[in-house]
Short mmCIF file of C-alpha atoms in Angstrom, two decimals:
data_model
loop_
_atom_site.label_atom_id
_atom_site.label_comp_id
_atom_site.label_asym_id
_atom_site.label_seq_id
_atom_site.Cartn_x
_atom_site.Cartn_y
_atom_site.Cartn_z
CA UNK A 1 -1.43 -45.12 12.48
CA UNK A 2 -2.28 -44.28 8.79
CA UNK A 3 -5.82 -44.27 9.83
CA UNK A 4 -5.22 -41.97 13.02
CA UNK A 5 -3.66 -39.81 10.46
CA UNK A 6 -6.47 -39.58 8.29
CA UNK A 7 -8.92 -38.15 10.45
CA UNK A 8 -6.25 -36.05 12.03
CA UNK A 9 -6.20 -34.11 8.58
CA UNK A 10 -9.77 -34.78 7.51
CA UNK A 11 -11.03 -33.27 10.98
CA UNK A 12 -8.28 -30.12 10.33
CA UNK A 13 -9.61 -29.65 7.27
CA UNK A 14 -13.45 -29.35 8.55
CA UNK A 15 -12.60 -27.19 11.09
CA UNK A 16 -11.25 -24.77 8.17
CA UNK A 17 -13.77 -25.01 6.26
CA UNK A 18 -15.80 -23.85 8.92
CA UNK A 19 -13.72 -21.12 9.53
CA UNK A 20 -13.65 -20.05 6.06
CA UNK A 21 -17.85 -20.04 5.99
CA UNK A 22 -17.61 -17.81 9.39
CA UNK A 23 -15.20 -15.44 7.49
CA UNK A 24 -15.33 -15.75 3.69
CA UNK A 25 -15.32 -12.19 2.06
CA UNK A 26 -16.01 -13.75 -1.78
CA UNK A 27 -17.77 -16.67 -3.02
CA UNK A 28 -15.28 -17.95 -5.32
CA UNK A 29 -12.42 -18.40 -2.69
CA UNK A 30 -14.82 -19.71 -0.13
CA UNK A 31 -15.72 -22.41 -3.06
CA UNK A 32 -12.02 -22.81 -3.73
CA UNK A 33 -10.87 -23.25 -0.82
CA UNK A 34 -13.36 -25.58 0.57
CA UNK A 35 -12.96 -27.60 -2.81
CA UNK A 36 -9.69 -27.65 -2.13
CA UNK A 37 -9.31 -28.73 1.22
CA UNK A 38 -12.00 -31.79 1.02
CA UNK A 39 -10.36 -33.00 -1.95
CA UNK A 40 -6.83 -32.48 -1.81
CA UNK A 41 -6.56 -31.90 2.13
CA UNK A 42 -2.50 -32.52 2.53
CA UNK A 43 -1.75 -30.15 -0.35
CA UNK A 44 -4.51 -27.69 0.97
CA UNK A 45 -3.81 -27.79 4.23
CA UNK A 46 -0.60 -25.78 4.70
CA UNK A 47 -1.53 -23.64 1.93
CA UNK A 48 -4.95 -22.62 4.07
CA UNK A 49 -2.87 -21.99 6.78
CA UNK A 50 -0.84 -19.53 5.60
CA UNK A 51 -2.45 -17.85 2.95
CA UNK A 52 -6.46 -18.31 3.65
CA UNK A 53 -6.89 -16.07 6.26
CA UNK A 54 -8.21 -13.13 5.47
CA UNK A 55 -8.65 -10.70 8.71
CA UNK A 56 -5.27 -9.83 10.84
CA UNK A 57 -6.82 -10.80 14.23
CA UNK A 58 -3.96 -9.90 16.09
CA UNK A 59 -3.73 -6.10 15.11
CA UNK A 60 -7.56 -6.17 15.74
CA UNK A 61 -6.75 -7.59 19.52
CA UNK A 62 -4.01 -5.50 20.24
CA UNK A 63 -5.93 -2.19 19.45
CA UNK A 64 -8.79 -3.29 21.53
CA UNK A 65 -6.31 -4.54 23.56
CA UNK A 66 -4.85 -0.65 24.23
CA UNK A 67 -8.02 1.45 23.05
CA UNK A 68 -7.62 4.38 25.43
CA UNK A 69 -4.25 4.74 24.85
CA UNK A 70 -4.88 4.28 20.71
CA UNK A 71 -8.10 6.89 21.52
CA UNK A 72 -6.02 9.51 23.18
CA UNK A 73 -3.10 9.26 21.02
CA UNK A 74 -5.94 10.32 18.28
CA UNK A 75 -7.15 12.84 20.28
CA UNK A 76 -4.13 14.60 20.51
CA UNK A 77 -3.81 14.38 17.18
CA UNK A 78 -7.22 15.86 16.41
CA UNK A 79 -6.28 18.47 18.71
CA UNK A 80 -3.42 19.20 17.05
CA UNK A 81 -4.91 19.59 13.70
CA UNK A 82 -7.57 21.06 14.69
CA UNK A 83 -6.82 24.73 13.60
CA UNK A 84 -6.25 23.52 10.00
CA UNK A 85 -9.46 21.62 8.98
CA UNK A 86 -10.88 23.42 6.11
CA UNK A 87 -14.46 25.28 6.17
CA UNK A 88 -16.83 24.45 3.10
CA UNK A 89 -18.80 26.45 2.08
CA UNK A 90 -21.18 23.78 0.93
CA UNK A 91 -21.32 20.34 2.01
CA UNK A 92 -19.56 17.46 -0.04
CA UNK A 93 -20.28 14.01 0.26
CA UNK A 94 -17.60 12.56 -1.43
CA UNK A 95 -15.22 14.52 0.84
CA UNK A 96 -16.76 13.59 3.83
CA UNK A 97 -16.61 9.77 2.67
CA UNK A 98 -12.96 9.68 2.16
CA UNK A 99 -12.72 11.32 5.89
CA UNK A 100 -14.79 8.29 7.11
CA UNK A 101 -12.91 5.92 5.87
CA UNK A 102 -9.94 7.64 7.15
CA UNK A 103 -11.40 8.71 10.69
CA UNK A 104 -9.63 11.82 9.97
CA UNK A 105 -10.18 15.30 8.66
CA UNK A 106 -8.83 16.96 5.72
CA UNK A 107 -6.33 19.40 6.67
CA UNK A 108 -5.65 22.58 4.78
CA UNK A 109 -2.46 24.47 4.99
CA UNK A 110 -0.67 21.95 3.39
CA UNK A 111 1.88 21.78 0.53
CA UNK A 112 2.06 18.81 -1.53
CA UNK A 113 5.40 18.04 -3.97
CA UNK A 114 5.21 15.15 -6.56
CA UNK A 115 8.43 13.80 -6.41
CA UNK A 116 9.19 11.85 -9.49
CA UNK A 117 11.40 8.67 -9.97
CA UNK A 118 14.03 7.56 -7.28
CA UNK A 119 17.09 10.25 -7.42
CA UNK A 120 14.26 13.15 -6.70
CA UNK A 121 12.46 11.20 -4.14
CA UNK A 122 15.91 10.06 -2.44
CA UNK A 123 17.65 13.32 -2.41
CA UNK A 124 14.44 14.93 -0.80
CA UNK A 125 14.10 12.26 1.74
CA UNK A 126 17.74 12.21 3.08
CA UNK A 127 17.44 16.04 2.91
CA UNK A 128 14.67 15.95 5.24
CA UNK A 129 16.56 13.29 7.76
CA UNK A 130 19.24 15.45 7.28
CA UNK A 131 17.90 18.77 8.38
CA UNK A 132 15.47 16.67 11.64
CA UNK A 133 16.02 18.52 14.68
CA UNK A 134 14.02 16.01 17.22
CA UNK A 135 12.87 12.72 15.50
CA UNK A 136 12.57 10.38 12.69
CA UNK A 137 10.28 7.96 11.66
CA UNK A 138 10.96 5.29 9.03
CA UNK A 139 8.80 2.37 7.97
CA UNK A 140 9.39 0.40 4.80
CA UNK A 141 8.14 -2.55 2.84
CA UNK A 142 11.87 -3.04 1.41
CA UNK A 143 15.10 -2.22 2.99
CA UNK A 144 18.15 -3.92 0.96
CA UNK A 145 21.69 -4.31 2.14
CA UNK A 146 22.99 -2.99 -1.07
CA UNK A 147 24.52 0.42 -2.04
CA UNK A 148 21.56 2.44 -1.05
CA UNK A 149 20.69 0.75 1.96
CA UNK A 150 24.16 1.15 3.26
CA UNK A 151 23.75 4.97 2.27
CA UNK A 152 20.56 5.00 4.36
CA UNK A 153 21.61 3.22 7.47
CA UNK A 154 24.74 5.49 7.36
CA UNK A 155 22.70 9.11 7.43
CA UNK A 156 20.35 7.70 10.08
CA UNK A 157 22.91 6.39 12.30
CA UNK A 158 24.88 10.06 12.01
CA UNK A 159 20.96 11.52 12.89
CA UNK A 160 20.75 9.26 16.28
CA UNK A 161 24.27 9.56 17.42
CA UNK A 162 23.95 13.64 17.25
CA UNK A 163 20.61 13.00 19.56
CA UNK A 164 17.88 12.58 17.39
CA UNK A 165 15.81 9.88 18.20
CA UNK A 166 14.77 7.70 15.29
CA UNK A 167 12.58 5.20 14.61
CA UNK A 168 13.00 2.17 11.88
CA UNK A 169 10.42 -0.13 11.33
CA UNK A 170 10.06 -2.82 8.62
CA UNK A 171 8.35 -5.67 7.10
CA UNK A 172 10.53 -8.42 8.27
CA UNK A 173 9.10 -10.63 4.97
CA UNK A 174 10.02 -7.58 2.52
CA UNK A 175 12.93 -7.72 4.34
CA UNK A 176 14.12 -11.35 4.75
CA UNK A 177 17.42 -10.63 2.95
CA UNK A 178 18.05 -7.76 5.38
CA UNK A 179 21.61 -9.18 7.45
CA UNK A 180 21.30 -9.44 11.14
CA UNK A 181 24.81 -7.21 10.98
CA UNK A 182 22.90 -3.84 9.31
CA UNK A 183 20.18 -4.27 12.24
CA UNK A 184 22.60 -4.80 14.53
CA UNK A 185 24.81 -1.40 13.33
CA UNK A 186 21.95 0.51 13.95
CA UNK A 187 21.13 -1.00 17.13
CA UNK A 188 24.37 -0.24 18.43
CA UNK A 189 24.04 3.43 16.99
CA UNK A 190 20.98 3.77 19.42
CA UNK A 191 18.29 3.74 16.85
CA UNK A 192 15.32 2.21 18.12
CA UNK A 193 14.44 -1.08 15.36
CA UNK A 194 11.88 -3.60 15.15
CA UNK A 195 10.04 -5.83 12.36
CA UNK A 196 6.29 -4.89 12.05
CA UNK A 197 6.21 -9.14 12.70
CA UNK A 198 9.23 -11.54 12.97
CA UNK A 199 9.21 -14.37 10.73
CA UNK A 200 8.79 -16.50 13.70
CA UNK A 201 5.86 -14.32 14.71
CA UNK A 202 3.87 -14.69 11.32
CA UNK A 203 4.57 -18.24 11.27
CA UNK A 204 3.54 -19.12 15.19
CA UNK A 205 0.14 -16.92 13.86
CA UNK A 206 0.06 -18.56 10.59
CA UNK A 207 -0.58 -14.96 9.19
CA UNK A 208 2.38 -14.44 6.51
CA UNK A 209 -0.33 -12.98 4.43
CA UNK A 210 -0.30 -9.99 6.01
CA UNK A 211 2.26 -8.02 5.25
CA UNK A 212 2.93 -4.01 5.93
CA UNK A 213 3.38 -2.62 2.39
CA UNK A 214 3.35 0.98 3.64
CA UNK A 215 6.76 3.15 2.88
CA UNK A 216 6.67 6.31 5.65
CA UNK A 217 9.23 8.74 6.28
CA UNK A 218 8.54 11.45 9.03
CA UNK A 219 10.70 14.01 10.35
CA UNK A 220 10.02 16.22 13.46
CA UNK A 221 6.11 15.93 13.03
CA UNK A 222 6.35 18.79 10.15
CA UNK A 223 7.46 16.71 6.92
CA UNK A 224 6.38 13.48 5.52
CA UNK A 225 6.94 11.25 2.55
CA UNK A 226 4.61 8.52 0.84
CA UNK A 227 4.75 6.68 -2.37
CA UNK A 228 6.07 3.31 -4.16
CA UNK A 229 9.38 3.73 -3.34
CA UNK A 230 11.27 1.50 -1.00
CA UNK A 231 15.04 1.61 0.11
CA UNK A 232 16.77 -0.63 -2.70
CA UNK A 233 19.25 0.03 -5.57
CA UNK A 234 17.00 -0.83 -7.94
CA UNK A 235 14.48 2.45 -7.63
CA UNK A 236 17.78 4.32 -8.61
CA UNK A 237 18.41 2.24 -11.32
CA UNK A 238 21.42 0.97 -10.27
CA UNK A 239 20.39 -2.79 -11.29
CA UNK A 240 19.71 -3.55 -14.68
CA UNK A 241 17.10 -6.18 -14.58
CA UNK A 242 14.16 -3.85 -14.35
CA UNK A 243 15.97 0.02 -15.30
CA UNK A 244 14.83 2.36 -16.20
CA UNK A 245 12.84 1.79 -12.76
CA UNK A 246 9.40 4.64 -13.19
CA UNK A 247 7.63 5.48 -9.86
CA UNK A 248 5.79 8.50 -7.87
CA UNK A 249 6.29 9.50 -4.50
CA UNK A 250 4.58 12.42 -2.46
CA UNK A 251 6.81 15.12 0.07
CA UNK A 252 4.24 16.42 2.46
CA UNK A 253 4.77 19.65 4.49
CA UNK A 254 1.96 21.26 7.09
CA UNK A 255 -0.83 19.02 9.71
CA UNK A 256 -1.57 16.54 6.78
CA UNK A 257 1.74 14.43 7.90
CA UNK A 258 0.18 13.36 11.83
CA UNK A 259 -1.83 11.47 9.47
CA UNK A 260 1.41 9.61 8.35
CA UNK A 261 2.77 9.88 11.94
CA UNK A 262 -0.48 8.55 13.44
CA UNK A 263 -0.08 5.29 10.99
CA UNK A 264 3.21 4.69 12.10
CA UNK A 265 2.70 4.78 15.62
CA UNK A 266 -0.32 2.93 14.91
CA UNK A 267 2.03 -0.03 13.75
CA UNK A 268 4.79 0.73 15.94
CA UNK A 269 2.36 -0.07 18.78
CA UNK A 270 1.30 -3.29 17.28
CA UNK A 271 5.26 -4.39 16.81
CA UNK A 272 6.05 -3.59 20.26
CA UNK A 273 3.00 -2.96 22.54
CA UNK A 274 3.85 0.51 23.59
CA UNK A 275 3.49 4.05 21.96
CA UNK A 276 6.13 5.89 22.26
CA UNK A 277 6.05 9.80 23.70
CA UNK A 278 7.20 12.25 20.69
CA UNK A 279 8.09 15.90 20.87
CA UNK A 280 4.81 18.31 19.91
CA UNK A 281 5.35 19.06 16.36
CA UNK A 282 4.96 22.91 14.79
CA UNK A 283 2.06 22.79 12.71
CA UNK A 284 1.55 26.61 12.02
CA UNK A 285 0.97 27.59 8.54
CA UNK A 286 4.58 28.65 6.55
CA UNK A 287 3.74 27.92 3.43
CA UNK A 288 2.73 30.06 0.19
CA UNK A 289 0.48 26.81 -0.88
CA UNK A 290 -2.61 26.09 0.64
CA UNK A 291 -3.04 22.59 -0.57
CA UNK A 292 -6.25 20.32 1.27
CA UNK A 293 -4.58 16.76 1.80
CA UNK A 294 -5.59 13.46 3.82
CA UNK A 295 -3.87 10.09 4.72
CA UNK A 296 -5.96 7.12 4.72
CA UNK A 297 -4.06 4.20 5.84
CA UNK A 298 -5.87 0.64 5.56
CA UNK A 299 -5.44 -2.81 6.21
CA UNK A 300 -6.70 -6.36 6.80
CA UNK A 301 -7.18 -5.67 10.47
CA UNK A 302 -9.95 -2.88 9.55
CA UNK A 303 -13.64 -4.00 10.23
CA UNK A 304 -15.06 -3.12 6.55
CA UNK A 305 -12.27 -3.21 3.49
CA UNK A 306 -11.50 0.40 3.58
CA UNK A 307 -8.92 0.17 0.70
CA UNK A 308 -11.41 -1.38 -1.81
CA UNK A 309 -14.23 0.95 -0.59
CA UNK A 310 -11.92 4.22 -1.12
CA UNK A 311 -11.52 3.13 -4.77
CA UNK A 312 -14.94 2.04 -5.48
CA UNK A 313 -15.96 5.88 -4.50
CA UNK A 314 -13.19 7.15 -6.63
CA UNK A 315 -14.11 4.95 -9.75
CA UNK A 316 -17.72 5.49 -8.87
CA UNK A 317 -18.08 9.80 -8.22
CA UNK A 318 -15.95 9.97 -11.45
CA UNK A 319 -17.66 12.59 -13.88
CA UNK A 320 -14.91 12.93 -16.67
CA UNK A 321 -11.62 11.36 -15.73
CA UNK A 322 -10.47 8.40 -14.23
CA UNK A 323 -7.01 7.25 -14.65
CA UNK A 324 -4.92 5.25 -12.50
CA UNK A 325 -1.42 3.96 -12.26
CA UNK A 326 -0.78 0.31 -11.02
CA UNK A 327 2.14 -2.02 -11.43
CA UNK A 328 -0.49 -5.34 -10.55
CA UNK A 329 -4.15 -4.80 -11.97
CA UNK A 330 -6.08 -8.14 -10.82
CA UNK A 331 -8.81 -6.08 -9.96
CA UNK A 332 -11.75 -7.96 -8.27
CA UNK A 333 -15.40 -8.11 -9.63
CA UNK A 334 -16.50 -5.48 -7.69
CA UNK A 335 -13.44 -3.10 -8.67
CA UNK A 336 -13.71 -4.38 -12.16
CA UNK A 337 -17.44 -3.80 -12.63
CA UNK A 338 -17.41 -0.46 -11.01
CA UNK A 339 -14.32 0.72 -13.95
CA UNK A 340 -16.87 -0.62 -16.44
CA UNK A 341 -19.88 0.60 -15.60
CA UNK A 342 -18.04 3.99 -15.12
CA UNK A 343 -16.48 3.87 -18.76
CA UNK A 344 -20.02 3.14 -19.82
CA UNK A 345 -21.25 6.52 -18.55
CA UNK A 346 -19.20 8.58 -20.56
CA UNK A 347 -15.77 8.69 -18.43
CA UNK A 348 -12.19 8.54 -19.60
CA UNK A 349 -11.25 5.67 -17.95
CA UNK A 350 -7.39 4.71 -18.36
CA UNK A 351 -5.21 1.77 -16.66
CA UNK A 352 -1.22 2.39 -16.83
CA UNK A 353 0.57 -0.90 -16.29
CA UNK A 354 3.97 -2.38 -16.62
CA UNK A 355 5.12 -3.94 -19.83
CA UNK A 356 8.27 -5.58 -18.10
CA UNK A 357 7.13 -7.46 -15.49
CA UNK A 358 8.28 -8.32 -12.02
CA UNK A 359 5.68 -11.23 -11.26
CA UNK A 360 5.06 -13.42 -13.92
CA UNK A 361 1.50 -14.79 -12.71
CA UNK A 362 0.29 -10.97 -12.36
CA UNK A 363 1.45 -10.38 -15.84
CA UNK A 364 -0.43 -13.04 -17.19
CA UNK A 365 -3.21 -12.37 -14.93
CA UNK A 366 -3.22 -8.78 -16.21
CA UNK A 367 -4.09 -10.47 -19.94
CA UNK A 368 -7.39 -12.27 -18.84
CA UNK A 369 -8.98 -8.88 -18.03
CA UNK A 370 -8.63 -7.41 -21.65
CA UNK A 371 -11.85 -8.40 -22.92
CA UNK A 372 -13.66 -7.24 -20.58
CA UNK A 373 -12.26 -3.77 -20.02
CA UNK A 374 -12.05 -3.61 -24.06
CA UNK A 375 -15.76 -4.33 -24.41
CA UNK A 376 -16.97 -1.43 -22.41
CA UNK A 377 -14.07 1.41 -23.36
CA UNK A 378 -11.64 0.95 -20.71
CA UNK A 379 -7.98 1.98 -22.23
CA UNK A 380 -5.74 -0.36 -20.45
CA UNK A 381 -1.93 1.14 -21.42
CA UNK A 382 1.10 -0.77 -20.89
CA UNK A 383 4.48 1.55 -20.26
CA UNK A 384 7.47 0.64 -22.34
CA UNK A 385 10.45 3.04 -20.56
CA UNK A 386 11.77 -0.11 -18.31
CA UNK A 387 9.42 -0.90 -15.03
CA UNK A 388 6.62 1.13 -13.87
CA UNK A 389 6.24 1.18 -9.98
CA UNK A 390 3.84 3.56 -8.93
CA UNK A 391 0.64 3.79 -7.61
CA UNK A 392 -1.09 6.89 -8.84
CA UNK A 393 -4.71 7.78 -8.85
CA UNK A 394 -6.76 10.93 -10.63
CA UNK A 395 -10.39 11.37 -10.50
CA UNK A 396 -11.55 14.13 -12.41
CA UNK A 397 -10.00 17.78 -12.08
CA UNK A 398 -10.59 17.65 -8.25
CA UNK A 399 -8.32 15.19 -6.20
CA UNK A 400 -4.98 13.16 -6.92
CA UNK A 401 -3.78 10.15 -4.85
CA UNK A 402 -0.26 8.94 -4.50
CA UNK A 403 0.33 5.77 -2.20
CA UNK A 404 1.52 2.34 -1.85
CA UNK A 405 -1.73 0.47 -3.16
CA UNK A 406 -1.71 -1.45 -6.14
CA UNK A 407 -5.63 -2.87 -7.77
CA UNK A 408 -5.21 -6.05 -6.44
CA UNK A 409 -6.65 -8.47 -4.03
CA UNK A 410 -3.48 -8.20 -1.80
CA UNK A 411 -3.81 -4.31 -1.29
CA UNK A 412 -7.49 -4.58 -0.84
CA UNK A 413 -7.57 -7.14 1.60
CA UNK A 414 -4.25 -8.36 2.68
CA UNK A 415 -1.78 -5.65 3.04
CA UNK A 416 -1.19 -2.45 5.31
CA UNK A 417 -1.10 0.14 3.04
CA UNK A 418 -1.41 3.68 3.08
CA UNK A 419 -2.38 6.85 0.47
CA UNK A 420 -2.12 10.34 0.00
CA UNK A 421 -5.42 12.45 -0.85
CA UNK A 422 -4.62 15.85 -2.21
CA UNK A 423 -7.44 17.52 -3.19
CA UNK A 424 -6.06 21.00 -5.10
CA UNK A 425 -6.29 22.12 -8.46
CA UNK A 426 -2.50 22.89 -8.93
CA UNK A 427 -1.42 19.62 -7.52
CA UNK A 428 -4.05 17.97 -10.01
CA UNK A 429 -2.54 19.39 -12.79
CA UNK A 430 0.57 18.91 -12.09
CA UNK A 431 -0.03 14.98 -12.04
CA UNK A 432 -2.11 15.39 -15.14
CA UNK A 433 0.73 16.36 -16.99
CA UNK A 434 2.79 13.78 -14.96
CA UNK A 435 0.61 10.62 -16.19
CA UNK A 436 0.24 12.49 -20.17
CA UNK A 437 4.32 12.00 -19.99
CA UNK A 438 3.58 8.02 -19.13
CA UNK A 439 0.76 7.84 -21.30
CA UNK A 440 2.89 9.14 -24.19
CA UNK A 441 5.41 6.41 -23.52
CA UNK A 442 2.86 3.64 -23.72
CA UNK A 443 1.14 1.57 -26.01
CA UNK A 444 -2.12 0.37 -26.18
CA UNK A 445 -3.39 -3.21 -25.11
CA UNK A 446 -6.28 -4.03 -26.77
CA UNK A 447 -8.03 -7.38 -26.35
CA UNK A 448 -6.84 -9.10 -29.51
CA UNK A 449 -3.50 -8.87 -27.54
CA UNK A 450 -4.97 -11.63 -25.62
CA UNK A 451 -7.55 -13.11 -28.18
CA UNK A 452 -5.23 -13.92 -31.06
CA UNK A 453 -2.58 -15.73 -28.72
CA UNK A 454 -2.21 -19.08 -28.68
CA UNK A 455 -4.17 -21.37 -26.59
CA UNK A 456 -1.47 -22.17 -23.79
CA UNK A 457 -1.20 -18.65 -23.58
CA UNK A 458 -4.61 -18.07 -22.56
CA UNK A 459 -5.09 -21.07 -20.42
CA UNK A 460 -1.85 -20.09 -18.78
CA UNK A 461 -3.34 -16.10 -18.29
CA UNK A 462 -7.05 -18.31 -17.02
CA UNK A 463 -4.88 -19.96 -14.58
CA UNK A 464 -3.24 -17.30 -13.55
CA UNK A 465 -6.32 -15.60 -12.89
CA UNK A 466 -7.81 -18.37 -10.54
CA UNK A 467 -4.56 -17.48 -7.94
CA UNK A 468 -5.83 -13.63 -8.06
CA UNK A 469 -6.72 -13.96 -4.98
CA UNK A 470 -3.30 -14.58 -3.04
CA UNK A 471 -1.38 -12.79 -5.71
#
């Protein structure tokens, strides 16, 4: 029986290590993991199982699966936007990269507001679910039973119960603490709820990898939110353990939001297999501002890694300025080399992370890197005000991102995530003076912060470092 057992795993653990030489993205955790699993194949294994995969086959299948319904649902939308796609008056290739990745347009007739910290971002949200006439669409990483979750469930059950119809979709691992009572409340209260993948589901796929990072609000087609923050006490600092709580998120009004609606439905499809029919939304210009935006939503289920290709042409058309915001920076060679080689050429290349941690491995992680970004000029800047969330991005004086991607392996190549492009000179300065405010509140973190620590320490920020690719 022992015996039987031994080639049971053994042959398991070839059959893996096949897989990972049909699919390895990197080198080093194609090496790892085949180390790994010839040499400690019981511990390896389960771990393989659920973390080694690297492509989200099933949200490949399923939009195969349904590609003229996923190819006219883009059509309309392309339709729809249509009238709004700005005319250059000279070609740009760095524009018409970020709308390839995307496979959509920039719109114009947009207006863009940086909403800063939790209380302005919360207030603006529930304003908007407030004043929806026709539907709602929520999607969130984090949903917690607490004070502001309560708050949350309340407003949108009033919105569905005066005949709105409104969507809520969630990440049922962001959400394991999530009662089955709250779901069931707004069940009852005729909101239409699923998880982007059951527990059960990511298990019977072995993909609990994957998970949908993305935080969406959309109401009636015409306004749309995006940023770092989730539904959770904390982002109002109503918990001590990490307050003050520092993040960004982005209110978008005008044609720029059917991106956000398209990545909803998008999911929404995958969680349920159907797409549902929404009321055509008023996309004529009302606004003074005239701001040029684009979503670009990404995941593991995307045939080239769109999320680490949209940064490497940010860090790599960077003239002047480069500064980005980042709770996790465990940056990946490429990423890494590309923020070096641009600080080498002249630009101001800044990181803003964290000093109080919320995952201890990233934090030590986030040490290892110091030499080398010291050694060729990159200004890594840790925040002191409490916990910084948000994921910010400014390239020059020309475009400013807001999302829900961090510069790590998981947001490269693991999660759903999704970003805001705003390319406008107002909204660019704006979050220039924005980040100055952070940068003012930080210190410094040179590499003898790392070099003069003890030798545990570094060993332990090493390890850490080797697990960058799962963190």
């Amino acid at each position: 029986m022992l015996y039987l057992g031994l080639i049971l795993v053994y042959t398991t653990a070839l059959v893996c290590i096949l897989q990972v030489l049909q699919h390895y993205r990197t080198a080093q955790s194609a090496i790892g993991w085949i180390i790994a699993l010839l040499t400690l194949p019981y511990l390896a294994l389960p771990l393989y199982l659920v973390f080694g995969r690297n492509r989200f086959e099933g949200y490949a299948r399923a939009r195969r699966k349904d590609d003229r319904k996923l190819d006219n649902l883009a059509f309309q939308l392309d339709q729809l936007i249509a009238p709004h796609r700005p005319l250059y008056q000279q070609p740009d290739s760095s524009k018409e990269v970020f709308e390839t990745l995307a496979r959509l347009p920039f719109t114009e007739h947009n207006r863009c507001t940086l909403l800063v910290n939790g209380n302005a971002t919360i207030e603006s949200m529930f304003n908007s679910i407030l004043n929806a006439e026709r539907y709602i669409l929520t999607e969130f990483y984090i949903v917690r039973d607490d004070e502001l979750g309560l708050q949350f469930k309340t407003l949108l059950m009033k919105k569905a119960r005066s005949g709105v119809i409104v969507f809520f979709l969630y990440d049922d691992v962001g959400c394991a603490g999530l009662s089955s009572e709250y779901l069931r409340d707004l069940q009852e209260a005729g909101i239409l709820v699923h998880p982007f993948g059951t527990l059960r589901s990511y298990l019977k796929r072995l993909q609990l990898n994957f998970r949908n990072h993305r935080k969406i609000v959309v109401t009636d087609g015409e306004t749309g939110y995006v940023g770092g923050i989730n539904i959770g006490d904390e982002y109002l600092d109503r918990t001590t353990r990490y307050a003050p709580w520092r993040d960004t998120h982005l209110k978008i009004e005008g044609p720029a939001v059917m991106g956000l609606q398209l990545s909803f439905l998008e999911d929404w499809h995958w969680a349920t297999g159907y797409i549902p029919e929404l009321p055509k939304p008023n996309l004529a210009p009302k606004y003074d501002e005239d701001q040029k935006a684009l979503i670009l939503a990404t995941g593991p289920a995307d045939e080239l890694n769109y999320c680490e290709l949209f940064f490497l042409q940010c860090i790599n058309q960077a003239k002047s300025r480069l500064w980005i915001a980042t709770p996790y920076f465990v940056p990946d060679i490429q990423i890494m080399s590309a923020l070096q080689l641009a600080s080498l050429r002249g630009v101001d290349v800044r990181i803003l992370i964290p000093r109080k941690p919320d995952h201890k491995f990233i934090y030590y992680a986030t040490y290892s890197y110091l030499a080398q970004a010291d050694t060729a000029g990159i200004k890594i800047y840790r925040y002191e005000k409490g916990f910084m969330h948000q994921k910010v991005l400014l390239v020059d004086d020309t475009h400013g991102v807001v999302g829900t991607a961090n510069l790590d392996n998981r947001s490269m190549k693991l999660n759903f995530e999704v970003s805001a492009i705003v390319h406008d000179k107002s909204f660019v300065a704006e979050l220039t003076q924005v980040l100055v405010r952070d940068f003012s509140a930080s210190n410094t973190l040179p590499a003898s912060q790392y070099e003069l620590r003890s030798l545990p320490f570094k060993l332990l920020c090493r390890a850490a470092r080797l697990l960058a690719p799962i963190l």
